[in-house]
CSV table of C-alpha atoms in Angstrom, one decimal:
chain,number,residue,atom,x,y,z
W,1,UNK,CA,36.9,9.0,5.2
W,2,UNK,CA,35.9,8.4,1.6
W,3,UNK,CA,37.5,5.0,1.7
W,4,UNK,CA,35.6,4.1,4.9
W,5,UNK,CA,32.3,5.1,3.3
W,6,UNK,CA,33.1,3.1,0.2
W,7,UNK,CA,33.9,0.0,2.3
W,8,UNK,CA,30.6,0.4,4.2
W,9,UNK,CA,28.7,0.7,0.9
W,10,UNK,CA,30.4,-2.4,-0.5
W,11,UNK,CA,29.6,-4.3,2.7
W,12,UNK,CA,26.0,-3.2,2.5
W,13,UNK,CA,25.6,-4.2,-1.1
W,14,UNK,CA,27.2,-7.6,-0.4
W,15,UNK,CA,24.8,-8.1,2.6
W,16,UNK,CA,21.8,-7.3,0.5
W,17,UNK,CA,22.8,-9.6,-2.3
W,18,UNK,CA,23.5,-12.4,0.2
W,19,UNK,CA,20.1,-12.0,1.9
W,20,UNK,CA,18.3,-11.9,-1.4
W,21,UNK,CA,20.0,-15.1,-2.7
W,22,UNK,CA,19.2,-16.8,0.6
W,23,UNK,CA,15.6,-15.9,0.4
W,24,UNK,CA,15.2,-17.1,-3.2
W,25,UNK,CA,17.0,-20.3,-2.3
W,26,UNK,CA,14.6,-21.0,0.6
W,27,UNK,CA,11.6,-20.4,-1.5
W,28,UNK,CA,12.8,-22.6,-4.3
W,29,UNK,CA,13.4,-25.5,-1.9
W,30,UNK,CA,9.8,-25.4,-0.6
W,31,UNK,CA,7.6,-28.1,-2.1
W,32,UNK,CA,3.8,-27.6,-2.0
W,33,UNK,CA,2.3,-30.9,-3.4
W,34,UNK,CA,-1.0,-30.7,-1.5
W,35,UNK,CA,-3.9,-28.5,-2.4
W,36,UNK,CA,-7.5,-27.6,-1.7
W,37,UNK,CA,-10.0,-25.6,-3.9
W,38,UNK,CA,-12.0,-22.9,-2.1
W,39,UNK,CA,-14.9,-20.9,-3.4
W,40,UNK,CA,-16.0,-17.5,-2.2
W,41,UNK,CA,-17.7,-14.4,-3.7
W,42,UNK,CA,-14.5,-13.7,-5.6
W,43,UNK,CA,-14.6,-17.1,-7.4
W,44,UNK,CA,-12.6,-20.3,-6.9
W,45,UNK,CA,-9.0,-20.3,-5.9
W,46,UNK,CA,-6.5,-23.1,-5.4
W,47,UNK,CA,-4.5,-23.1,-2.2
W,48,UNK,CA,-1.3,-25.2,-2.1
W,49,UNK,CA,0.5,-26.3,1.0
W,50,UNK,CA,3.3,-28.5,2.2
W,51,UNK,CA,3.2,-32.3,2.4
W,52,UNK,CA,2.2,-33.6,5.8
W,53,UNK,CA,0.1,-30.5,6.6
W,54,UNK,CA,-3.7,-30.5,6.7
W,55,UNK,CA,-6.2,-27.9,5.6
W,56,UNK,CA,-9.9,-27.0,6.0
W,57,UNK,CA,-12.2,-24.6,4.2
W,58,UNK,CA,-13.9,-22.2,6.6
W,59,UNK,CA,-16.1,-20.7,3.9
W,60,UNK,CA,-13.7,-18.9,1.6
W,61,UNK,CA,-11.0,-18.8,4.3
W,62,UNK,CA,-8.5,-21.7,4.4
W,63,UNK,CA,-7.1,-22.9,7.7
W,64,UNK,CA,-3.9,-25.0,7.6
W,65,UNK,CA,-1.6,-26.6,10.1
W,66,UNK,CA,0.6,-29.6,10.8
W,67,UNK,CA,-2.2,-30.7,13.2
W,68,UNK,CA,-5.7,-31.7,12.4
W,69,UNK,CA,-6.7,-31.1,16.0
W,70,UNK,CA,-5.7,-27.5,15.8
W,71,UNK,CA,-7.9,-27.0,12.7
W,72,UNK,CA,-10.9,-28.5,14.6
W,73,UNK,CA,-10.6,-26.0,17.4
W,74,UNK,CA,-7.9,-27.6,19.7
W,75,UNK,CA,-5.1,-25.6,21.3
W,76,UNK,CA,-1.9,-25.9,19.4
W,77,UNK,CA,0.9,-27.6,21.2
W,78,UNK,CA,4.4,-26.0,21.5
W,79,UNK,CA,5.7,-25.4,18.0
W,80,UNK,CA,2.6,-26.4,16.1
W,81,UNK,CA,1.9,-23.7,13.4
W,82,UNK,CA,-1.6,-22.4,12.5
W,83,UNK,CA,-2.2,-20.5,9.3
W,84,UNK,CA,-5.0,-18.7,7.4
W,85,UNK,CA,-5.1,-17.9,3.7
W,86,UNK,CA,-7.6,-16.3,1.4
W,87,UNK,CA,-8.0,-14.2,-1.7
W,88,UNK,CA,-9.5,-10.7,-1.5
W,89,UNK,CA,-10.9,-8.9,-4.5
W,90,UNK,CA,-9.9,-5.4,-5.4
W,91,UNK,CA,-13.5,-4.4,-4.7
W,92,UNK,CA,-13.3,-5.7,-1.2
W,93,UNK,CA,-9.9,-4.1,-0.7
W,94,UNK,CA,-11.3,-0.7,-1.7
W,95,UNK,CA,-13.2,-0.7,1.7
W,96,UNK,CA,-10.0,0.2,3.5
W,97,UNK,CA,-7.3,0.6,0.8
W,98,UNK,CA,-7.1,3.2,-2.0
W,99,UNK,CA,-5.9,2.4,-5.5
W,100,UNK,CA,-2.7,4.3,-5.1
W,101,UNK,CA,-1.5,2.4,-2.0
W,102,UNK,CA,1.5,0.2,-2.3
W,103,UNK,CA,1.5,-3.4,-1.2
W,104,UNK,CA,3.5,-2.5,1.9
W,105,UNK,CA,0.9,0.1,2.8
W,106,UNK,CA,-2.0,-2.4,2.3
W,107,UNK,CA,-0.1,-5.0,4.4
W,108,UNK,CA,0.3,-2.5,7.2
W,109,UNK,CA,-3.5,-1.9,7.2
W,110,UNK,CA,-4.3,-5.6,7.2
W,111,UNK,CA,-1.8,-6.3,10.0
W,112,UNK,CA,-3.3,-3.5,12.1
W,113,UNK,CA,-6.8,-5.0,11.6
W,114,UNK,CA,-5.5,-8.5,12.7
W,115,UNK,CA,-3.2,-7.7,15.6
W,116,UNK,CA,-5.0,-4.6,16.9
W,117,UNK,CA,-3.0,-2.3,19.2
W,118,UNK,CA,0.5,-2.1,17.7
W,119,UNK,CA,2.0,-1.2,21.1
W,120,UNK,CA,1.6,-4.8,22.2
W,121,UNK,CA,3.6,-6.2,19.2
W,122,UNK,CA,7.2,-6.2,18.0
W,123,UNK,CA,7.1,-6.4,14.2
W,124,UNK,CA,10.0,-6.1,11.8
W,125,UNK,CA,10.0,-3.5,9.0
W,126,UNK,CA,7.6,-4.5,6.2
W,127,UNK,CA,9.6,-6.0,3.3
W,128,UNK,CA,8.6,-5.3,-0.3
W,129,UNK,CA,9.6,-8.2,-2.6
W,130,UNK,CA,8.7,-10.2,-5.7
W,131,UNK,CA,7.5,-13.8,-5.4
W,132,UNK,CA,7.2,-15.8,-8.6
W,133,UNK,CA,6.7,-12.6,-10.6
W,134,UNK,CA,4.1,-11.3,-8.2
W,135,UNK,CA,4.3,-8.0,-6.4
W,136,UNK,CA,4.3,-8.8,-2.7
W,137,UNK,CA,4.9,-7.5,0.8
W,138,UNK,CA,5.9,-9.5,4.0
W,139,UNK,CA,6.4,-8.8,7.7
W,140,UNK,CA,7.2,-11.0,10.7
W,141,UNK,CA,7.6,-10.6,14.4
W,142,UNK,CA,6.1,-11.1,17.9
W,143,UNK,CA,2.5,-10.3,18.5
W,144,UNK,CA,0.0,-10.1,21.4
W,145,UNK,CA,2.4,-9.5,24.2
W,146,UNK,CA,4.8,-12.2,23.1
W,147,UNK,CA,2.3,-15.0,23.0
W,148,UNK,CA,2.8,-15.7,19.3
W,149,UNK,CA,5.3,-15.2,16.5
W,150,UNK,CA,3.7,-14.3,13.1
W,151,UNK,CA,4.5,-14.0,9.4
W,152,UNK,CA,2.0,-12.1,7.3
W,153,UNK,CA,2.3,-12.0,3.5
W,154,UNK,CA,0.2,-10.5,0.7
W,155,UNK,CA,0.8,-10.9,-3.0
W,156,UNK,CA,-0.9,-9.4,-6.1
W,157,UNK,CA,-2.9,-12.0,-7.9
W,158,UNK,CA,-5.1,-11.3,-11.0
W,159,UNK,CA,-7.7,-8.7,-9.8
W,160,UNK,CA,-7.1,-9.2,-6.1
W,161,UNK,CA,-4.6,-10.0,-3.4
W,162,UNK,CA,-3.6,-13.3,-1.8
W,163,UNK,CA,-3.3,-13.1,1.9
W,164,UNK,CA,-1.3,-15.6,4.0
W,165,UNK,CA,-0.7,-15.5,7.8
W,166,UNK,CA,1.1,-18.1,9.9
W,167,UNK,CA,1.4,-18.0,13.7
W,168,UNK,CA,3.5,-20.3,16.0
W,169,UNK,CA,4.7,-20.2,19.5
W,170,UNK,CA,8.3,-21.0,18.4
W,171,UNK,CA,10.7,-19.2,16.1
W,172,UNK,CA,8.9,-18.0,13.0
W,173,UNK,CA,11.9,-17.9,10.7
W,174,UNK,CA,11.4,-21.4,9.3
W,175,UNK,CA,7.8,-20.5,8.3
W,176,UNK,CA,8.6,-17.3,6.5
W,177,UNK,CA,9.8,-19.1,3.2
W,178,UNK,CA,6.8,-21.4,3.5
W,179,UNK,CA,4.4,-18.4,3.6
W,180,UNK,CA,6.2,-16.8,0.7
W,181,UNK,CA,6.0,-20.0,-1.3
W,182,UNK,CA,2.3,-20.3,-0.7
W,183,UNK,CA,1.8,-16.7,-1.7
W,184,UNK,CA,3.6,-17.4,-5.0
W,185,UNK,CA,1.6,-20.4,-5.9
W,186,UNK,CA,-2.1,-19.6,-4.9
W,187,UNK,CA,-3.9,-19.7,-8.2
W,188,UNK,CA,-7.2,-18.1,-9.4
W,189,UNK,CA,-9.3,-19.4,-10.9
W,190,UNK,CA,-8.8,-23.0,-9.8
W,191,UNK,CA,-6.4,-25.0,-11.9
W,192,UNK,CA,-8.0,-27.7,-14.0
W,193,UNK,CA,-6.5,-30.7,-12.3
W,194,UNK,CA,-8.0,-34.2,-12.7
W,195,UNK,CA,-8.2,-35.3,-9.1
W,196,UNK,CA,-9.6,-38.7,-10.0
W,197,UNK,CA,-6.5,-39.4,-12.2
W,198,UNK,CA,-4.4,-39.4,-9.1
W,199,UNK,CA,-2.2,-36.5,-10.2
W,200,UNK,CA,-2.5,-34.9,-6.8
W,201,UNK,CA,-3.0,-36.7,-3.5
W,202,UNK,CA,-5.8,-35.2,-1.4
W,203,UNK,CA,-5.6,-37.5,1.6
W,204,UNK,CA,-4.4,-34.8,3.9
W,205,UNK,CA,-7.3,-32.5,3.2
W,206,UNK,CA,-10.2,-32.4,5.7
W,207,UNK,CA,-13.5,-32.6,4.0
């Protein structure tokens, strides 16, 4: 009996280590060369996203997708992702989250606000993790009676929280590391990048 328990423990540790290594590998391989600077009441933050995607500033809230038409109000075609990202100050968070709440608890509150009645959704257990040294929490699953798949990530950043959400009609798994990578790279205040020097190509950003 003791031997069986020991074998189960070793198997569990091996599985955890394997999953952790896989996640870190996925994040490391995600390149985010495009960016947009967004200003809200919290200040200016820089949002980075993958090459070939497009973004738009909805007034402090960044919309991003692989399709410009989706960002301009069109219905996404099968497999086209749509995402939202923003930065919320600690002051704004205090309206529904106390100072002693963990990142996982804050994420649960935000997900509840976004998806509404949890009985219509099938979400995985919230995962607490560290992304590029930032305390973070992440959850994915099926929402709104199976109409969409979603990944929702928050990460501690300066005096606030970066919030990233991506939905897609197809399998969400390939977008989880993208959401994690974005959460790990959002910067505040905006990075001092000389756009005119051509260091970063902005051709994919919708004015």
